[in-house]
Coordinates of C-alpha atoms in Angstrom, one line a residue:
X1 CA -214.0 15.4 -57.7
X2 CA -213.3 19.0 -57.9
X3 CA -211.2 20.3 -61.1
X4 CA -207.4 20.6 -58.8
X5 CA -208.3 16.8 -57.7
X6 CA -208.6 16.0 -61.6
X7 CA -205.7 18.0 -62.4
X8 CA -203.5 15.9 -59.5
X9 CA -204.9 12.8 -60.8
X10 CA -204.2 13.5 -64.4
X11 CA -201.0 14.6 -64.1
X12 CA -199.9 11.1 -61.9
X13 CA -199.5 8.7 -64.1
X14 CA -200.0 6.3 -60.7
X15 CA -203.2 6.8 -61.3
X16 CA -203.7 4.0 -63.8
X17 CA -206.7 5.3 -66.8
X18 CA -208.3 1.5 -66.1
X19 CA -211.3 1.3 -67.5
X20 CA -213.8 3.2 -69.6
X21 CA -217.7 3.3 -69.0
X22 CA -219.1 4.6 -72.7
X23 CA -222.6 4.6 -71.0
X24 CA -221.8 6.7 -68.2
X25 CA -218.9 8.8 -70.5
X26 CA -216.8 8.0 -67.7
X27 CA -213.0 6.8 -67.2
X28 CA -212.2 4.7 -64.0
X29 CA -209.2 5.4 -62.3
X30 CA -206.8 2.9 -59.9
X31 CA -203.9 4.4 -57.9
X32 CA -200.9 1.5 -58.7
X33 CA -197.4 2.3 -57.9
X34 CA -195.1 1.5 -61.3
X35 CA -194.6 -2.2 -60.3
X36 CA -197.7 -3.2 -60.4
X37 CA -198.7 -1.5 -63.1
X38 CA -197.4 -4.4 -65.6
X39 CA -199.4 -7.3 -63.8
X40 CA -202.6 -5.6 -64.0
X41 CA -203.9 -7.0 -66.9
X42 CA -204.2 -10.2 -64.4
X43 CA -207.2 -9.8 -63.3
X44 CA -209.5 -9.5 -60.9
X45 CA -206.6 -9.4 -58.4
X46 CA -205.2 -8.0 -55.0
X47 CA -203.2 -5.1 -56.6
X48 CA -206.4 -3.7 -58.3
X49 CA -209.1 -4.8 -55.9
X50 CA -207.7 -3.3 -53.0
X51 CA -206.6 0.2 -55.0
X52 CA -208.0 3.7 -54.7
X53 CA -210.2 4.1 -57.3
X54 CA -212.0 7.5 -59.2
X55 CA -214.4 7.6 -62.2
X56 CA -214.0 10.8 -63.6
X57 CA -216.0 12.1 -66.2
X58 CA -214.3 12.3 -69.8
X59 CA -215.4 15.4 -70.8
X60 CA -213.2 16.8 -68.0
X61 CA -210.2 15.1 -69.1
X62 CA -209.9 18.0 -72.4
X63 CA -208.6 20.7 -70.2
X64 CA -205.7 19.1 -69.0
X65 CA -202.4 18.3 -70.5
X66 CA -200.2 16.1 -68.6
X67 CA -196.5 15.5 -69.8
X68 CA -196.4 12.7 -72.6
X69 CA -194.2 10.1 -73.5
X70 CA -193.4 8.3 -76.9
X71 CA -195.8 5.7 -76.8
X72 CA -195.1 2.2 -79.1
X73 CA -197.1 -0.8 -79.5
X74 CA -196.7 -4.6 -79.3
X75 CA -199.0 -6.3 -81.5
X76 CA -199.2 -10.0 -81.4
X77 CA -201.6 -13.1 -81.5
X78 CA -201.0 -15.0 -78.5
X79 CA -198.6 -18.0 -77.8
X80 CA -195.6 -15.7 -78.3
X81 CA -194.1 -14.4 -75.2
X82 CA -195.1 -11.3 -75.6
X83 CA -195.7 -11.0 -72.3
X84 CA -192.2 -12.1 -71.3
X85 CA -191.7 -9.3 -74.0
X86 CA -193.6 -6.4 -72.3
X87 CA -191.3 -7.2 -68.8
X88 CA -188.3 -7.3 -70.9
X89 CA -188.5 -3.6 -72.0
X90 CA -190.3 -2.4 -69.0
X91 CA -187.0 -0.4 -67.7
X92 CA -186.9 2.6 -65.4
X93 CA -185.8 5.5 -67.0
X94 CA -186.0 3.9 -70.1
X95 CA -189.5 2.4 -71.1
X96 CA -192.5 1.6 -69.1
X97 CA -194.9 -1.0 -70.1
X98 CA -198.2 -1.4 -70.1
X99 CA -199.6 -4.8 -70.6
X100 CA -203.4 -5.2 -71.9
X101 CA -204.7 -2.2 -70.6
X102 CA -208.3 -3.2 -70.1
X103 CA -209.4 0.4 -71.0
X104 CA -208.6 -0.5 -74.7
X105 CA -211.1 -3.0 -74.7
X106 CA -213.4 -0.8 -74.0
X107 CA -212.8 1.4 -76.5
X108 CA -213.3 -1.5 -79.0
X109 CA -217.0 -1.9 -77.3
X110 CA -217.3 2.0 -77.5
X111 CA -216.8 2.0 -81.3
X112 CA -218.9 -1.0 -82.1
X113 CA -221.8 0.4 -79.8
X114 CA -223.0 2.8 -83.2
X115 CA -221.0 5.9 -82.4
X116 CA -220.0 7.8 -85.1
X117 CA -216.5 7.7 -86.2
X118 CA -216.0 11.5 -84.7
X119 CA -216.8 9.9 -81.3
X120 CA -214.8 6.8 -80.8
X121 CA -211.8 9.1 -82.2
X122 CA -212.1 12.0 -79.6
X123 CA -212.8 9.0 -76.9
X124 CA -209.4 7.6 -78.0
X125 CA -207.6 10.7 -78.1
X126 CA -208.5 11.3 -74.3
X127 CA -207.3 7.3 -73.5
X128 CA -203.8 7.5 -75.5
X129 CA -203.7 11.2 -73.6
X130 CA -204.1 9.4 -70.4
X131 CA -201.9 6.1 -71.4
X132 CA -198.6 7.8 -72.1
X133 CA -197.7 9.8 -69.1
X134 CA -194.3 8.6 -68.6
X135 CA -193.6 7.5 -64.7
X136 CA -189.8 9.3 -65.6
X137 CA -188.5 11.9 -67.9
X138 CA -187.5 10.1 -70.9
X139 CA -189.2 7.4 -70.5
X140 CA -191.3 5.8 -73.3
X141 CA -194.7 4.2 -72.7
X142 CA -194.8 0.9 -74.8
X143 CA -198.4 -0.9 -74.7
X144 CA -198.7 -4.4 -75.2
X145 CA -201.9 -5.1 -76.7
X146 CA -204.8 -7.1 -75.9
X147 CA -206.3 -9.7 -78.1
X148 CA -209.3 -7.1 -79.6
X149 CA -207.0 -4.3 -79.1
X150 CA -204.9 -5.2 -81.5
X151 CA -207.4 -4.0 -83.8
X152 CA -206.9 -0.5 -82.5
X153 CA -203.1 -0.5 -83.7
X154 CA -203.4 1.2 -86.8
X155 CA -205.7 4.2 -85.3
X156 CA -203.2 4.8 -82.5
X157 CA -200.4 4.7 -85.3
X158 CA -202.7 7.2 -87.3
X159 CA -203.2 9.8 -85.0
X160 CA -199.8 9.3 -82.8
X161 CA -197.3 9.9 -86.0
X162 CA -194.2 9.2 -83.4
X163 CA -195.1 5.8 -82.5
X164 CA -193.8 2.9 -84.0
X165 CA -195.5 -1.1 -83.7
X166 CA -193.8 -4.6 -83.3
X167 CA -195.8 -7.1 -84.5
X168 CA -194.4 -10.4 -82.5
X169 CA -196.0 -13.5 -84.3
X170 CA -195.3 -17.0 -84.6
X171 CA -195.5 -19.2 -87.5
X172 CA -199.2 -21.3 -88.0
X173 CA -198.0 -24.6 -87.2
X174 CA -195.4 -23.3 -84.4
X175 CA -199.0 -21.6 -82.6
X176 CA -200.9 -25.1 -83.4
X177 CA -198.4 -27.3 -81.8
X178 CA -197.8 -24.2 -79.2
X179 CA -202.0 -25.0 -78.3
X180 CA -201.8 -28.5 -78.7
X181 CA -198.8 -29.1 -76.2
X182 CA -201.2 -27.3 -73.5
X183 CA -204.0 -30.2 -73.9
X184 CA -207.4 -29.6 -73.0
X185 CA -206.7 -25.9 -71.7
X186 CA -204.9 -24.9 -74.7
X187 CA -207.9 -25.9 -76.9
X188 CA -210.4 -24.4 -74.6
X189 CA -208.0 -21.2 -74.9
X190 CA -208.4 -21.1 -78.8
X191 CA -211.7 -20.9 -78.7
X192 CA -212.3 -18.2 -75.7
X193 CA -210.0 -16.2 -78.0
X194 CA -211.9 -16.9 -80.7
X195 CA -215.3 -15.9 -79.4
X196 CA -213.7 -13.0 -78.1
X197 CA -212.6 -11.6 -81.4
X198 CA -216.1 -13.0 -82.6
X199 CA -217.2 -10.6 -80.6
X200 CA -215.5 -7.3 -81.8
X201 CA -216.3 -8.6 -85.7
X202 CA -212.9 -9.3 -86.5
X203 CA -213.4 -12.4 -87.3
X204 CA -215.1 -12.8 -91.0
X205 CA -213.4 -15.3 -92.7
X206 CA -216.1 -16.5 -95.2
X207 CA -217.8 -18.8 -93.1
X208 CA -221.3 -19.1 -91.6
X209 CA -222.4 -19.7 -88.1
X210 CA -222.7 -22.9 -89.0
X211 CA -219.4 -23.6 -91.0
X212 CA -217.7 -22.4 -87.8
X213 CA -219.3 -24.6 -85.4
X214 CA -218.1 -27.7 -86.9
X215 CA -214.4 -26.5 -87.0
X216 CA -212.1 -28.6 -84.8
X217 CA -210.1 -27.0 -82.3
X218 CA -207.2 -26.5 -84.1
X219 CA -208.9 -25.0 -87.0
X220 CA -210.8 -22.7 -84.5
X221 CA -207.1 -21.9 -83.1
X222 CA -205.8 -20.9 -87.2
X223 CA -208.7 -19.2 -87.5
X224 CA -208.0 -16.5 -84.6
X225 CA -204.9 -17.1 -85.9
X226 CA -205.8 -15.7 -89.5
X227 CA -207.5 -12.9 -87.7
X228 CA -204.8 -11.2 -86.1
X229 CA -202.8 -12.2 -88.9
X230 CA -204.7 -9.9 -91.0
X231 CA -205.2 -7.3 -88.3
X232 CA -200.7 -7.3 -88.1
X233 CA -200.7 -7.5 -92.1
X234 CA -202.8 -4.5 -92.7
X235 CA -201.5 -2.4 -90.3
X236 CA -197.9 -3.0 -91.4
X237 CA -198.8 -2.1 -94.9
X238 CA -200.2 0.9 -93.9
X239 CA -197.4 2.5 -92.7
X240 CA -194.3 0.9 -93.7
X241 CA -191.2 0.7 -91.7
X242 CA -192.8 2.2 -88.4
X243 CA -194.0 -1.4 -87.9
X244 CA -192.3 -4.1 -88.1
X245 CA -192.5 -8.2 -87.0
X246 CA -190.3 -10.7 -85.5
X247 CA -191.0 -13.9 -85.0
X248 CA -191.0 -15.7 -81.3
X249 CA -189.1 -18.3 -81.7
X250 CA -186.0 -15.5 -82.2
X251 CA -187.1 -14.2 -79.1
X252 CA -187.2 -17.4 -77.1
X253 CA -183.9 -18.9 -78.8
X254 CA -182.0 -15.8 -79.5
X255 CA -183.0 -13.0 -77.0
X256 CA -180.2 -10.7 -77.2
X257 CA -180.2 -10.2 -80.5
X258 CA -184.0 -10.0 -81.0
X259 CA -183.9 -7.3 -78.1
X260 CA -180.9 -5.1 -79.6
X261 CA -183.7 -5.4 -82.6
X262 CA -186.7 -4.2 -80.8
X263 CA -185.0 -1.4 -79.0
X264 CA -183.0 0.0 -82.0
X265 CA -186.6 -0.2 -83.8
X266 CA -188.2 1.6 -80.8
X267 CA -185.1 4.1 -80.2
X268 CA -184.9 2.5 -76.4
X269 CA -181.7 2.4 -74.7
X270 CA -182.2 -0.8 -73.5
X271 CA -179.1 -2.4 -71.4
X272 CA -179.8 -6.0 -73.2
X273 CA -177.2 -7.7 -71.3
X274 CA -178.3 -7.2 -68.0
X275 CA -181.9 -8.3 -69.3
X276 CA -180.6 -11.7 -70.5
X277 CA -178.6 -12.6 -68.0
X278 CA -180.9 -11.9 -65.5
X279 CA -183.8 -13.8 -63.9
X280 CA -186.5 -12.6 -66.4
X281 CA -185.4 -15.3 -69.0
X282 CA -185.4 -18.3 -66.3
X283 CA -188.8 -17.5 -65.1
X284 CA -192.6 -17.9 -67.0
X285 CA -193.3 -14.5 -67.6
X286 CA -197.0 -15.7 -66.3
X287 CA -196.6 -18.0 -63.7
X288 CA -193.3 -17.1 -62.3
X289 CA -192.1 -20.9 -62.3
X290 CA -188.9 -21.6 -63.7
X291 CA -188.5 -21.7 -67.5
X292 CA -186.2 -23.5 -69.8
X293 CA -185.9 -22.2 -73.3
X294 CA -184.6 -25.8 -74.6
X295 CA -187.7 -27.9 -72.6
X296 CA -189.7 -26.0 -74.3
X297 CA -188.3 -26.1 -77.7
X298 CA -188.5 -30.0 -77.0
X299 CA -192.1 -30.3 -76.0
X300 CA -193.2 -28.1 -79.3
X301 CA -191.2 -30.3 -81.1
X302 CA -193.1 -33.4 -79.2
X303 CA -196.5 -31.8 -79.9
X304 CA -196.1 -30.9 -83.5
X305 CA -195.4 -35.0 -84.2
X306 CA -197.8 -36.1 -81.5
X307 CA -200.5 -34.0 -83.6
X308 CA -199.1 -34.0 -87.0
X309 CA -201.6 -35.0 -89.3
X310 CA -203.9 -32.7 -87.7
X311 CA -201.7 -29.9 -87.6
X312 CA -200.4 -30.3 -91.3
X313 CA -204.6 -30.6 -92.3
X314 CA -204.9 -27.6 -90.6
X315 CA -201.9 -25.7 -91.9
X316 CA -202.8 -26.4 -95.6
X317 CA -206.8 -25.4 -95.2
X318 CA -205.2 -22.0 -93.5
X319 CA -203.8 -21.7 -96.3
X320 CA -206.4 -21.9 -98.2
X321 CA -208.9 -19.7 -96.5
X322 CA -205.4 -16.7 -96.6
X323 CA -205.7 -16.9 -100.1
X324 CA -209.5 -16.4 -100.6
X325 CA -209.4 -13.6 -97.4
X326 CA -206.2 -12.0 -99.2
X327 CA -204.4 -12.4 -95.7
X328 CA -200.9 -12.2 -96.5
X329 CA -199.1 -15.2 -95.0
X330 CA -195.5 -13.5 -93.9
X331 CA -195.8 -10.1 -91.8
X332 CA -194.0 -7.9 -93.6
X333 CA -190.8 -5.3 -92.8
X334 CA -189.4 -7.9 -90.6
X335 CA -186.4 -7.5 -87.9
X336 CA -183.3 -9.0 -88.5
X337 CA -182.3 -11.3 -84.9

C-alpha cells in the first residue's frame, strides 16, 4: 500500500485493526461497517470472511495520528453477560464497543514470544492507537476483553491514564452452578478456557501438571475462575477507583440501576431507559433467542441443588487455594446497583 492508502485506512476506524502478525511485524486490517463491528469476535464468520482485508506493516502505523477516543475496559471471567454488557453500551454517539478484539490476543502471544518489555509496549501502543478511533465525535471506545486479554488490563490502564475498567464478575458458586446448568458443554467450556489461559501462563496456582489433571471439572472451572480473579484483583489495586466491579447477577436482575452505575463510572451518557425497555434484555446476547431473566434465575437455582455437594466441595477448596495464592476473594471498589 502506498503511504495516502495507509493514511485513509488509518484514519477509518471501519477499517477494523483485526489481527497482529508479530512474525511478519504486521497488523491485518478488515473493512466492517459499525454494526458489525460488535459480532466480530464470533468467528470465523460471514461478516469477516467476506471483508476487504490489508496487512500493513507496523512500523508504518508511527507516522500517523488518527483522532482518538476515551477508550474503557470491561474485564470479566466469563458466565456474566458481559457480552449482553458490551451491546448494552454500544450507543451511537455515545460509546462504541468492541467485543474481544482478537488483535489483543495477539499481543498476549507477542509478549510471551521473548520480546523485551520495550517491544511488546511500543507494539501495544500502536494497537490501543488503532483501537480507539471513535466511529463519531464524542464517542468513547469501550473494549470488552477476551479471556487472556484480560491480562493486558492493567498495561492499557498504565499507559492510557484516561481510561477507567469494570470488572463484571460473578460469585464462585453462582459461575459453578452457571457451568453446571450447561451440562456436558459447560464443562468442556471450563476447561478450553482453562487451557487457554494455561497457555498465556496465567494460570499458576501451586499445582503441578499432574495435580491439575486430576481436578474435576468444576474445580478446573474455580480454577480459571481464581485466575481471572486474581488478574481483576490486582489490577483494581493498582489503580484505585478507576476500576471498579459489579457483580452479574445486578446486572441480570437489576439492569437499570447497574447501567446508571457503569455509565456514571465511565462518564457515558447512556439513555438507560430506552436500553431496558428495549429488545436487548429479551434476547441472548449470543444466540439471539429469547431470554428470561427469571428462567434463568430458576435454572441456577436448580443447578446449584442438583450439584451441591460438588459445588460446596469445590467452593471451600477455592477457598483454600485464594488464601495460599493471596487472591483476594471480593473485587474491590465495587459499584453500588
Amino acid at each position: 500500500m502506498t503511504p495516502p492508502d495507509i493514511a485513509t485506512l488509518v484514519a477509518d476506524p471501519c477499517w477494523l485493526a483485526y489481527r497482529y502478525d508479530w512474525r511478519r511485524d504486521e497488523v491485518q486490517f478488515v473493512r466492517l461497517p459499525r454494526e458489525a463491528h460488535r459480532t466480530a469476535v464470533f468467528l470465523p464468520g460471514p461478516a469477516v470472511a467476506n471483508a476487504p482485508r490489508h496487512a500493513v506493516p507496523r512500523a508504518s502505523l508511527p507516522g500517523y495520528r488518527p483522532v482518538q477516543a476515551p477508550l474503557h475496559l470491561i474485564l470479566h471471567s466469563g458466565l456474566t453477560g458481559s457480552t449482553l454488557l458490551a451491546q448494552a453500551l454500544d450507543q451511537p454517539g455515545v460509546a462504541m464497543t468492541l467485543s474481544e478484539p482478537p488483535i489483543l490476543t495477539d499481543v498476549m502471544s507477542h509478549r510471551l514470544s521473548g520480546v523485551t518489555p520495550q517491544q511488546s509496549a511500543a507494539v501495544l501502543d500502536d494497537v490501543l492507537m488503532l483501537l480507539a478511533r471513535p466511529f463519531a465525535p464524542g464517542e468513547a471506545v469501550v473494549i470488552k476483553m477476551g479471556n487472556i486479554g484480560n491480562a493486558l488490563g492493567g498495561d492499557i490502564l498504565a499507559r492510557r491514564t484516561d481510561s477507567k475498567a469494570l470488572c463484571l464478575n460473578a460469585p464462585l458458586p453462582v459461575y459453578l452452578a452457571s457451568a453446571a446448568r450447561k451440562g456436558l458443554m459447560g464443562r468442556i467450556w471450563a476447561r478450553k478456557l482453562f487451557v487457554a489461559l494455561r497457555s498465556a501462563r496465567l494460570t499458576e496456582l501451586g499445582f503441578t501438571e499432574d495435580e491439575v489433571f486430576e481436578h474435576t471439572d468444576l474445580q478446573i472451572a474455580a480454577d480459571a475462575w481464581l485466575a481471572l480473579h486474581r488478574v481483576m484483583g490486582q489490577t483494581s489495586a493498582q489503580f484505585g477507583a478507576r476500576v471498579r466491579s459489579i457483580g452479574s447477577e445486578a446486572l441480570l436482575e437489576r439492569p437499570s440501576a447497574a447501567l446508571t452505575a457503569i455509565a456514571a463510572h465511565f462518564g457515558l451518557a447512556l439513555d438507560v431507559p430506552a436500553i431496558v425497555e428495549g429488545p436487548l434484555f429479551q434476547r441472548h446476547a449470543k444466540s439471539g433467542q429469547p431470554f428470561d431473566a427469571n428462567r434463568r434465575a430458576d435454572e441456577l437455582r436448580d443447578a446449584a441443588a442438583t450439584h451441591r455437594d460438588e459445588i460446596d466441595m469445590v467452593v471451600q477448596w477455592a477457598r483454600s487455594v485464594a488464601d495460599t495464592q493471596r487472591i483476594a476473594w471480593e473485587l474491590l471498589n465495587s459499584l453500588a446497583a
